[in-house]
Coordinates of C-alpha atoms in Angstrom, one line a residue:
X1 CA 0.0 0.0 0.0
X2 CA 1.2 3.3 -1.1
X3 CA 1.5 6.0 1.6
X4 CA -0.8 8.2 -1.5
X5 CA -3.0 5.7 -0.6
X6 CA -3.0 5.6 2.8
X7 CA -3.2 9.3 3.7
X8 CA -6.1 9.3 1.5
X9 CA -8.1 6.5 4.0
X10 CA -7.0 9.2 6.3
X11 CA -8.7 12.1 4.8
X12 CA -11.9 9.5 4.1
X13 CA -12.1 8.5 7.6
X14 CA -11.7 12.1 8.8
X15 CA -14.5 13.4 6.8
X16 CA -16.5 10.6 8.4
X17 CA -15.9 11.7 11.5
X18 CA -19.1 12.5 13.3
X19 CA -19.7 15.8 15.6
X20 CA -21.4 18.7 16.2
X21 CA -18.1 20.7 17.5
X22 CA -17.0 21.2 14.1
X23 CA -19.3 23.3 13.1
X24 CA -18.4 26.0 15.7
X25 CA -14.6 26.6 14.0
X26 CA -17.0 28.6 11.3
X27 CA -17.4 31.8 12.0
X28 CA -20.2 32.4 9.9
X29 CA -22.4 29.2 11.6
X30 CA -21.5 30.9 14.9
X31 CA -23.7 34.1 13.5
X32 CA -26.2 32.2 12.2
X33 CA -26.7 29.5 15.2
X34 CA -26.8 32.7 17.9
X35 CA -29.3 34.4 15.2
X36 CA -31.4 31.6 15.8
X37 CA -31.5 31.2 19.2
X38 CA -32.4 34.5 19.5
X39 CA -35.1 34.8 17.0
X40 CA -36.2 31.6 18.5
X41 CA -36.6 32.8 22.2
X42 CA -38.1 36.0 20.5
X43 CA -41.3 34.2 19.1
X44 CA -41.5 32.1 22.1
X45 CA -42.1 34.8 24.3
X46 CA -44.2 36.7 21.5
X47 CA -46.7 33.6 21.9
X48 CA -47.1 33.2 25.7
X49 CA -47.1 37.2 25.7
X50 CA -49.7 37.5 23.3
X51 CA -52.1 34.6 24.6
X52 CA -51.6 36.1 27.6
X53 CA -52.5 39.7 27.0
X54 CA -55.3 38.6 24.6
X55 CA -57.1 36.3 27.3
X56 CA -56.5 39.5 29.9
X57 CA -58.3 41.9 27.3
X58 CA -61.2 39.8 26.2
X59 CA -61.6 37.0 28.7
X60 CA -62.3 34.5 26.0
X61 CA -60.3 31.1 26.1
X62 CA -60.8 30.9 22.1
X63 CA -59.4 33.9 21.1
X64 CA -56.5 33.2 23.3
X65 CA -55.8 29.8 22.1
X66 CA -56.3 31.1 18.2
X67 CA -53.0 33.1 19.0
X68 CA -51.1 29.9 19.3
X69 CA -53.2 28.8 15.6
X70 CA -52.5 31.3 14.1
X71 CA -48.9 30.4 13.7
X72 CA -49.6 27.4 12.3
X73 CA -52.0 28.7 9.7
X74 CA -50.1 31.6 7.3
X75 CA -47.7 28.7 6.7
X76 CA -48.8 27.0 4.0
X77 CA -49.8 30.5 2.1
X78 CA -46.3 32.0 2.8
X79 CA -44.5 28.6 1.9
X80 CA -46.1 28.2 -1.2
X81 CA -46.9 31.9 -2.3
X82 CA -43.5 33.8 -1.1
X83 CA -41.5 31.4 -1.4
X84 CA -40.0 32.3 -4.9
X85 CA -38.3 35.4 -2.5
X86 CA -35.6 32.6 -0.8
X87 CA -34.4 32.2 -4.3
X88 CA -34.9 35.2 -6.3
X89 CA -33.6 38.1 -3.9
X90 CA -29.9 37.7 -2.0
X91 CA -30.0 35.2 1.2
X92 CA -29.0 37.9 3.7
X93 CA -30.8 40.5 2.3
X94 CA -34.2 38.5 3.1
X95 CA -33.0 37.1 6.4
X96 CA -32.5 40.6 7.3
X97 CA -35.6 41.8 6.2
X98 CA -37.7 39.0 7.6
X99 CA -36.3 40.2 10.9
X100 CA -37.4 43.4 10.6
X101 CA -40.6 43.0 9.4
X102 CA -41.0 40.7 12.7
X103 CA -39.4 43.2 14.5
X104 CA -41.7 46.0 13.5
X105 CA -45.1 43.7 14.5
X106 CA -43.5 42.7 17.6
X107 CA -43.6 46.7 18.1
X108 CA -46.6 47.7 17.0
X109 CA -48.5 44.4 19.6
X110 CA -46.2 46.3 22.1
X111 CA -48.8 49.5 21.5
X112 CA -51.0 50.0 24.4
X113 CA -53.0 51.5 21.2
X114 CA -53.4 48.2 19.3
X115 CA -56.7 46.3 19.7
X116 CA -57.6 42.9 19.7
X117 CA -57.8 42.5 16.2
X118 CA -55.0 44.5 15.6
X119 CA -52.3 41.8 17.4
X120 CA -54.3 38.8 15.9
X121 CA -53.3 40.9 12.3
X122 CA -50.1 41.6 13.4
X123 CA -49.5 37.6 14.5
X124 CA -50.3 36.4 11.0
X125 CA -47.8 38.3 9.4
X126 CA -44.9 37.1 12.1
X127 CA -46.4 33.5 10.7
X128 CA -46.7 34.4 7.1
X129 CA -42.6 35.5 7.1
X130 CA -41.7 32.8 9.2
X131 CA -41.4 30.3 6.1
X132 CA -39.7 32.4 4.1
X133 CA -37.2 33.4 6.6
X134 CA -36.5 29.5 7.9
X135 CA -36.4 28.5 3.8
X136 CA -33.4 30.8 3.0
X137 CA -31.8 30.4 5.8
X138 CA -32.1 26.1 5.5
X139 CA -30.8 27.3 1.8
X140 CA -28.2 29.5 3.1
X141 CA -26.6 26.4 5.0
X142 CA -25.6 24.7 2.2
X143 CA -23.4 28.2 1.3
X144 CA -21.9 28.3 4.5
X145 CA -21.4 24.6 5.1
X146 CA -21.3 23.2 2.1
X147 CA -24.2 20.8 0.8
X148 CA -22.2 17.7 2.8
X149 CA -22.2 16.2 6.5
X150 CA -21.2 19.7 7.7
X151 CA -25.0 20.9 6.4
X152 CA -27.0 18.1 8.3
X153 CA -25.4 18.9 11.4
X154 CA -25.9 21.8 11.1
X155 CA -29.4 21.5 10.3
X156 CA -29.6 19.1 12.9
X157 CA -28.5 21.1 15.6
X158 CA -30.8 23.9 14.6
X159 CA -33.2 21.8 15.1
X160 CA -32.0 20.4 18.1
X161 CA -32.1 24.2 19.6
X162 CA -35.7 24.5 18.3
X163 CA -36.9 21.4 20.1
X164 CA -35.2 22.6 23.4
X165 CA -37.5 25.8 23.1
X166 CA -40.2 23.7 23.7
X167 CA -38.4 22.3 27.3
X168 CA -37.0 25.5 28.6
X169 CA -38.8 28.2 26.8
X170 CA -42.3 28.1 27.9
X171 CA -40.6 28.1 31.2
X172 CA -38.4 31.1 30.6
X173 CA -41.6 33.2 28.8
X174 CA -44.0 31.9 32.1
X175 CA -40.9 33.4 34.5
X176 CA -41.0 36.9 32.3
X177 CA -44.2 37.5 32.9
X178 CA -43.9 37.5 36.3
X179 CA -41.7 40.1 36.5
X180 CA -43.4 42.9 33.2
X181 CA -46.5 43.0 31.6
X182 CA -47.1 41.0 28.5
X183 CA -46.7 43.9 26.6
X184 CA -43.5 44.7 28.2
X185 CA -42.6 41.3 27.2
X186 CA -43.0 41.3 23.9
X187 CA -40.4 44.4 23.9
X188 CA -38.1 41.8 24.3
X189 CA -39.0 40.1 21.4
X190 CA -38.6 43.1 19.6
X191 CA -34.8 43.4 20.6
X192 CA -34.9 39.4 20.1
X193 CA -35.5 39.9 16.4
X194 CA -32.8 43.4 16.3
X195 CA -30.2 41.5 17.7
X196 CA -31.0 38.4 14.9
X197 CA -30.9 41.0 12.3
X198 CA -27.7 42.7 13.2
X199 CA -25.7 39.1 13.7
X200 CA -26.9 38.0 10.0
X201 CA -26.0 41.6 8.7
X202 CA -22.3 42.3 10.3
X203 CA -21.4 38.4 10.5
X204 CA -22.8 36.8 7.6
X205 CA -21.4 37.1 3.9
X206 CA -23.1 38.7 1.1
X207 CA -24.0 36.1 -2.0
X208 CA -26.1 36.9 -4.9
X209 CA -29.7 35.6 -5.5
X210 CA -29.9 31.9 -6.7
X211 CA -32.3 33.0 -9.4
X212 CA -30.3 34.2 -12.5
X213 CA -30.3 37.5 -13.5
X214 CA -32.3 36.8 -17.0
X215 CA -34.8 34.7 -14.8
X216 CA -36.2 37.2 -13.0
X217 CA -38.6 38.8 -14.8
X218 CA -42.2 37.3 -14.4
X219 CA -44.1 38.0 -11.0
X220 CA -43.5 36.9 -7.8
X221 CA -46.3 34.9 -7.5
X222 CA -46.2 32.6 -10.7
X223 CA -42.5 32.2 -10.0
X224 CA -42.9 30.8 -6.6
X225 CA -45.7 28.6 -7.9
X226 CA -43.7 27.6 -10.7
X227 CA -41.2 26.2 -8.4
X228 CA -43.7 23.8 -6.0
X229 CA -44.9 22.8 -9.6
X230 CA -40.9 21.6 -10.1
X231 CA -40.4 20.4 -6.7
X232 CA -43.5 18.5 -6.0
X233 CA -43.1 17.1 -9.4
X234 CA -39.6 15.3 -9.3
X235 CA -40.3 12.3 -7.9
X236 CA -37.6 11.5 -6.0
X237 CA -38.1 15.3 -3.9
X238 CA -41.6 14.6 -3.5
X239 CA -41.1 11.3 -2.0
X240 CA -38.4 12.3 0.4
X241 CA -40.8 15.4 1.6
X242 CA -43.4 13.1 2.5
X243 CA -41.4 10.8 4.3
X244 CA -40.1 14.2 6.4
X245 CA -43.7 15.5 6.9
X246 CA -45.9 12.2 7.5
X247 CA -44.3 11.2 10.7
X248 CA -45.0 14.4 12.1
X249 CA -48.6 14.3 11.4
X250 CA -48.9 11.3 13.2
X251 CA -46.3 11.8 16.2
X252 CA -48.3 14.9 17.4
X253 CA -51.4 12.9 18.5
X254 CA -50.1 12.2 21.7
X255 CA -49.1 15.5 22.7
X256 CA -52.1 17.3 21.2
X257 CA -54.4 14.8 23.3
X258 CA -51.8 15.2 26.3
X259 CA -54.4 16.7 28.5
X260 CA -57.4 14.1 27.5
X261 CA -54.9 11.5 28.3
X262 CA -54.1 12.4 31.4
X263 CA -58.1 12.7 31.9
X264 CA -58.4 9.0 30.6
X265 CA -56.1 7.4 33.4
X266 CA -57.0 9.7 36.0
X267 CA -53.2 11.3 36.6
X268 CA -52.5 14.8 38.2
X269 CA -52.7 17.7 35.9
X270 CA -48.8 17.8 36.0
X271 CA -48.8 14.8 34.3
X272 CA -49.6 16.9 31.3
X273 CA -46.2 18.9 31.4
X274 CA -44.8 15.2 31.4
X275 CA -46.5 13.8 28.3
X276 CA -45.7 16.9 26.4
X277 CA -42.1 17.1 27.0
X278 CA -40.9 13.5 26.6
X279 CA -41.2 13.6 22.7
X280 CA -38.8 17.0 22.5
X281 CA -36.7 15.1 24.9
X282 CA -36.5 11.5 22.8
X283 CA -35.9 13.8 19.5
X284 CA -33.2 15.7 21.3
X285 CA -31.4 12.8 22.4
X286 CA -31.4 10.8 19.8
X287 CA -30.4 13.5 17.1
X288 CA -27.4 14.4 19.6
X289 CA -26.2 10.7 19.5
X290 CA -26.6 10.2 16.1
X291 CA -25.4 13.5 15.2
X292 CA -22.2 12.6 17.7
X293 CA -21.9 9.4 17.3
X294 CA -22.7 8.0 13.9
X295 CA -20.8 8.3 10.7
X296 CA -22.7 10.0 7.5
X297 CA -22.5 6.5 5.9
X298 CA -24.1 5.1 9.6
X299 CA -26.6 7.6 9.8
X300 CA -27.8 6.9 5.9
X301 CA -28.2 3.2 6.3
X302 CA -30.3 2.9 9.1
X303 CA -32.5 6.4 8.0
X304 CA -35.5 4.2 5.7
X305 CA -35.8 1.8 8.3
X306 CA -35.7 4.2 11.3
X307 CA -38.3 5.9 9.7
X308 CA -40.1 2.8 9.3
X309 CA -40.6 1.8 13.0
X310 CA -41.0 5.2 14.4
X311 CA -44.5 5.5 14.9
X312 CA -44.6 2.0 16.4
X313 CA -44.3 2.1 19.5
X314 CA -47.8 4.8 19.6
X315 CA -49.4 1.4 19.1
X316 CA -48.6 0.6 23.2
X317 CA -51.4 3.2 24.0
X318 CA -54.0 0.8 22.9
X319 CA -53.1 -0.6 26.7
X320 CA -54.0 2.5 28.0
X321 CA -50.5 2.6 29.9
X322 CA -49.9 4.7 33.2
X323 CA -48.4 7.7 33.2
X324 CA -44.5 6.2 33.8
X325 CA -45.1 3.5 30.2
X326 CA -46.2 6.3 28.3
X327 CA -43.9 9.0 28.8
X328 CA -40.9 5.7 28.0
X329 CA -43.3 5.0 24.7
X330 CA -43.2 9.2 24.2
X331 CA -39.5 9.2 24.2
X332 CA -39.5 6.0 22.6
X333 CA -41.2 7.6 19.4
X334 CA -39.3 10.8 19.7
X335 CA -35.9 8.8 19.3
X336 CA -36.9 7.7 16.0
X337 CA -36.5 11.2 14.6
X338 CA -33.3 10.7 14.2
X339 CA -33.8 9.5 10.6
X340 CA -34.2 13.2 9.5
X341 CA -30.3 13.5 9.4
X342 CA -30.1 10.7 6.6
X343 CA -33.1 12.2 4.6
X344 CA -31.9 16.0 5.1
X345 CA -28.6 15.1 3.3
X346 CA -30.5 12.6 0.5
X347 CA -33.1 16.4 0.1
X348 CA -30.1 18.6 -0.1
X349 CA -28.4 16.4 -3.0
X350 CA -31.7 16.0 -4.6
X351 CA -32.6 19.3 -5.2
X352 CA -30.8 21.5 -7.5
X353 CA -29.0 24.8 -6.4
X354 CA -31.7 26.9 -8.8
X355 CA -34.6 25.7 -6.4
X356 CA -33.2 25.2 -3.1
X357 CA -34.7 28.5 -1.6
X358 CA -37.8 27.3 -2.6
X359 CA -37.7 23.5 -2.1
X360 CA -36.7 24.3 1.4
X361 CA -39.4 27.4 2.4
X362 CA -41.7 24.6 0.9
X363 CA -40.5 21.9 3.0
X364 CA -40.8 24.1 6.4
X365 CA -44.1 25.3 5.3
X366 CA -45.0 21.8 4.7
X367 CA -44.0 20.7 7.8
X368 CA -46.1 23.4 10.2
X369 CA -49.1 22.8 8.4
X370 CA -49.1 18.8 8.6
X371 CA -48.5 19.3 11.9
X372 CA -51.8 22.1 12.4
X373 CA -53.9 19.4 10.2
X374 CA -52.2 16.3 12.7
X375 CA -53.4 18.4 15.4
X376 CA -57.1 18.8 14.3
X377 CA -57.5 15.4 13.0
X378 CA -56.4 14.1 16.4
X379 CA -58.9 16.2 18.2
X380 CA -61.6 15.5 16.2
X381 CA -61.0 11.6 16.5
X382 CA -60.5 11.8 20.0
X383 CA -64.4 13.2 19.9
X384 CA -65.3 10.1 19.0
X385 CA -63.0 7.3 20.4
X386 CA -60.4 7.0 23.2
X387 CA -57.4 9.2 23.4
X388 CA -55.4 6.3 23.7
X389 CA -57.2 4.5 20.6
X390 CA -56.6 7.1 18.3
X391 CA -52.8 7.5 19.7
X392 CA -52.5 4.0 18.9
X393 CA -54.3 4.2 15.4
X394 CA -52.0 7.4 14.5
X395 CA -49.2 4.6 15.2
X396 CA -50.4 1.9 13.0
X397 CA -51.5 3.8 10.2
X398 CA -48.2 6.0 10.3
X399 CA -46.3 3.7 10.5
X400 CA -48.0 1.8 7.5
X401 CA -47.8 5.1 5.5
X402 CA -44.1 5.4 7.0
X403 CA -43.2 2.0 5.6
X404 CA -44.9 2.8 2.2
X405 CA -43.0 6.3 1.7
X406 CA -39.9 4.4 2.4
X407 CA -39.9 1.9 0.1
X408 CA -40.7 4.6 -2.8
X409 CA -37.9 6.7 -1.2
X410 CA -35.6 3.8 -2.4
X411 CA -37.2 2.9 -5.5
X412 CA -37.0 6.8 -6.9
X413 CA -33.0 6.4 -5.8
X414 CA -33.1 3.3 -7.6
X415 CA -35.1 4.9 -10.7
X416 CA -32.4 7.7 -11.1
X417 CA -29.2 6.9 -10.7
X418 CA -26.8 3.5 -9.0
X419 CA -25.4 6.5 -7.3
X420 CA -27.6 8.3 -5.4
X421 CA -28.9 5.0 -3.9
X422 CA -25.6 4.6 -1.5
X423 CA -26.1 4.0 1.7
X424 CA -29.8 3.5 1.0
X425 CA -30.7 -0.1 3.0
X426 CA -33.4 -2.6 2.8
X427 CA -36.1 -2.0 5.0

């Protein structure tokens, strides 16, 4: 063996190396990772603030849970409809402005002046950016990391911060408002958002729009359009979407049905904080270890059949477990999520540099409003059977649908090239 050859195994095994701490010798991620965090804690306070300060000024439990809907619903119309922006206007020109924009609502809810009607207004458009902001910025990754292992970690661990929001943030928001008013509070969002603005504009690099220059006439609307058309279309992309939106559908039965569970098998109401923690906490851990742990090969051969079983172990509810069985069946299901890191790198080499802006908006916006629609379809089920029937039919039929969308993910690999189907694995 040559030592050419040798020092080349070297470099191979290096690259394979698994580890999140790489990503912080980049000075650019730095900017963007503490942008997120901040922008993160921004819209959770925005969203206890505001369904606080709505219940206070109308007394109505509706209107103050449609603050928390609303961000669910501008999704799919800003995914879909603005999502031609990600692609056709520079990265850090949009991130920027996105922040702003979100900046200036969180501002104007801050009013003593705005009604009601005005902060509901005000919340949809925080919502309707949201995709568009998270799109480019998924898109922007793949500049700053390169479209490799480097990008799903780093996509990984922004999602790893986002699922920690839901552990420590509530928390954090609930503590605020003990100490200002909700309107007070959502002054800190506004500086939340500045700060997020400032760090993508001083510490990130400018890079022109995707879209070429000859491309661009045409309107917004039609181009955006044209590009879910494209994206939805390919075969391969569509499939691998599915197979990143389905589970979530599914997985969020149990901790939109949290309360009704608890209800069910007669538990304290802090049994609730349990249930709806143990999924963020599975998802967490198990991204972490993989992320850590696993080699990019490792992580793409056991991604189809992760994805397979995930939803599996939902079916345990159907023995109406106690309160200790289904938080381990919670972050049971929640470990499962770590096949995202093996489909995030197969959706990143699938989709060409032209579209990635708006394959990714579309993706997030996706994603929020499969999980809104999960969310409804378990309530309304729940009307009519068990909470822990339905939890256990959202694991059967996920996982059959799971299964299903994983055997076409390998097939369209199969259909297009011998190459992209490395490291795919029978299921």
């Amino acid at each position: 063996m040559t030592s050419d050859t040798t020092s080349a195994r070297a470099g191979d095994k290096a690259r394979e190396r698994p580890g999140y701490t790489r990503l912080f010798r980049i000075a650019e991620f730095r900017a963007v990772f503490l942008a997120h965090a901040a922008s993160l804690f921004g819209v959770v306070v925005a969203e206890i603030s505001l369904s606080v300060l709505v219940y206070g000024l109308t007394g109505s439990p509706l209107l103050s849970a449609l603050t928390f809907t609303l961000g669910f619903l501008p999704y799919l119309v800003g995914g879909t409809l603005l999502s031609g922006i990600a692609d056709r206007f520079p990265a850090r020109r949009v991130l920027v402005a996105c922040d702003l924009v979100c900046a200036g609502c969180a501002a104007l809810m801050a009013l003593p002046a705005t009604p009601v009607g005005g902060l509901l207004a005000l919340r949809c458009v925080i919502a309707l950016v949201s995709p568009v902001f998270n799109g480019t910025r998924m898109a922007t990754l793949t500049d700053v990391l390169g479209d490799g292992d480097l990008f799903v970690l780093g996509r990984s661990l922004l999602r790893i911060v986002s699922q920690s929001a839901v552990l420590v943030g509530f928390g954090l928001g609930g503590v605020l408002l003990t100490v200002v008013s909700p309107r007070g509070a959502l002054t800190v969002t506004v500086v939340t958002f500045l700060c997020s603005a400032t760090l993508l504009r001083l510490c990130t690099k400018a890079r022109p729009a995707r879209q070429r220059e000859k491309d661009k006439e045409g309107a917004l609307l039609r181009y955006s359009l044209a590009g879910a058309r494209q994206i939805l279309g390919h075969r391969r992309i569509r499939a691998l979407l599915l197979l990143l939106w389905v589970p979530p559908m599914f997985v969020i039965a149990p901790e939109a049905l949290a309360a009704a569970y608890v209800d069910e098998i007669g538990a304290g109401a802090a049994a609730v904080g349990f249930l709806m923690c143990s999924m963020a906490v599975g998802t967490v851990a198990s991204e972490l270890a993989a992320g850590s742990l696993l080699s990019p090969s490792a992580r793409s051969r056991i991604a189809l059949p992760l994805a397979s079983v995930t939803l599996l172990p939902l079916i345990g509810y159907a023995a109406v477990p106690g309160l200790a069985w289904a938080v381990a069946i919670l972050l049971l299901a929640g470990a499962g999520s770590a096949y995202t890191l093996g489909l995030d790198r197969w959706f990143v080499d699938a989709v060409p540099e032209e579209l990635r802006g708006r394959a990714m908006t579309l993706h997030n916006a996706g994603l929020m409003t499969i999980q809104g629609v999960g969310t409804a379809l378990a309530g309304a089920a729940a009307e009519v059977f068990d909470v822990s029937t339905v939890v256990a039919g959202a694991g059967l039929v996920g996982g059959l649908c799971c299964a299903a969308l994983a055997l076409e993910v390998r097939a369209s690999a199969r259909a297009e090239s011998p190459k992209t189907e490395t490291g795919l694995t029978a299921i």
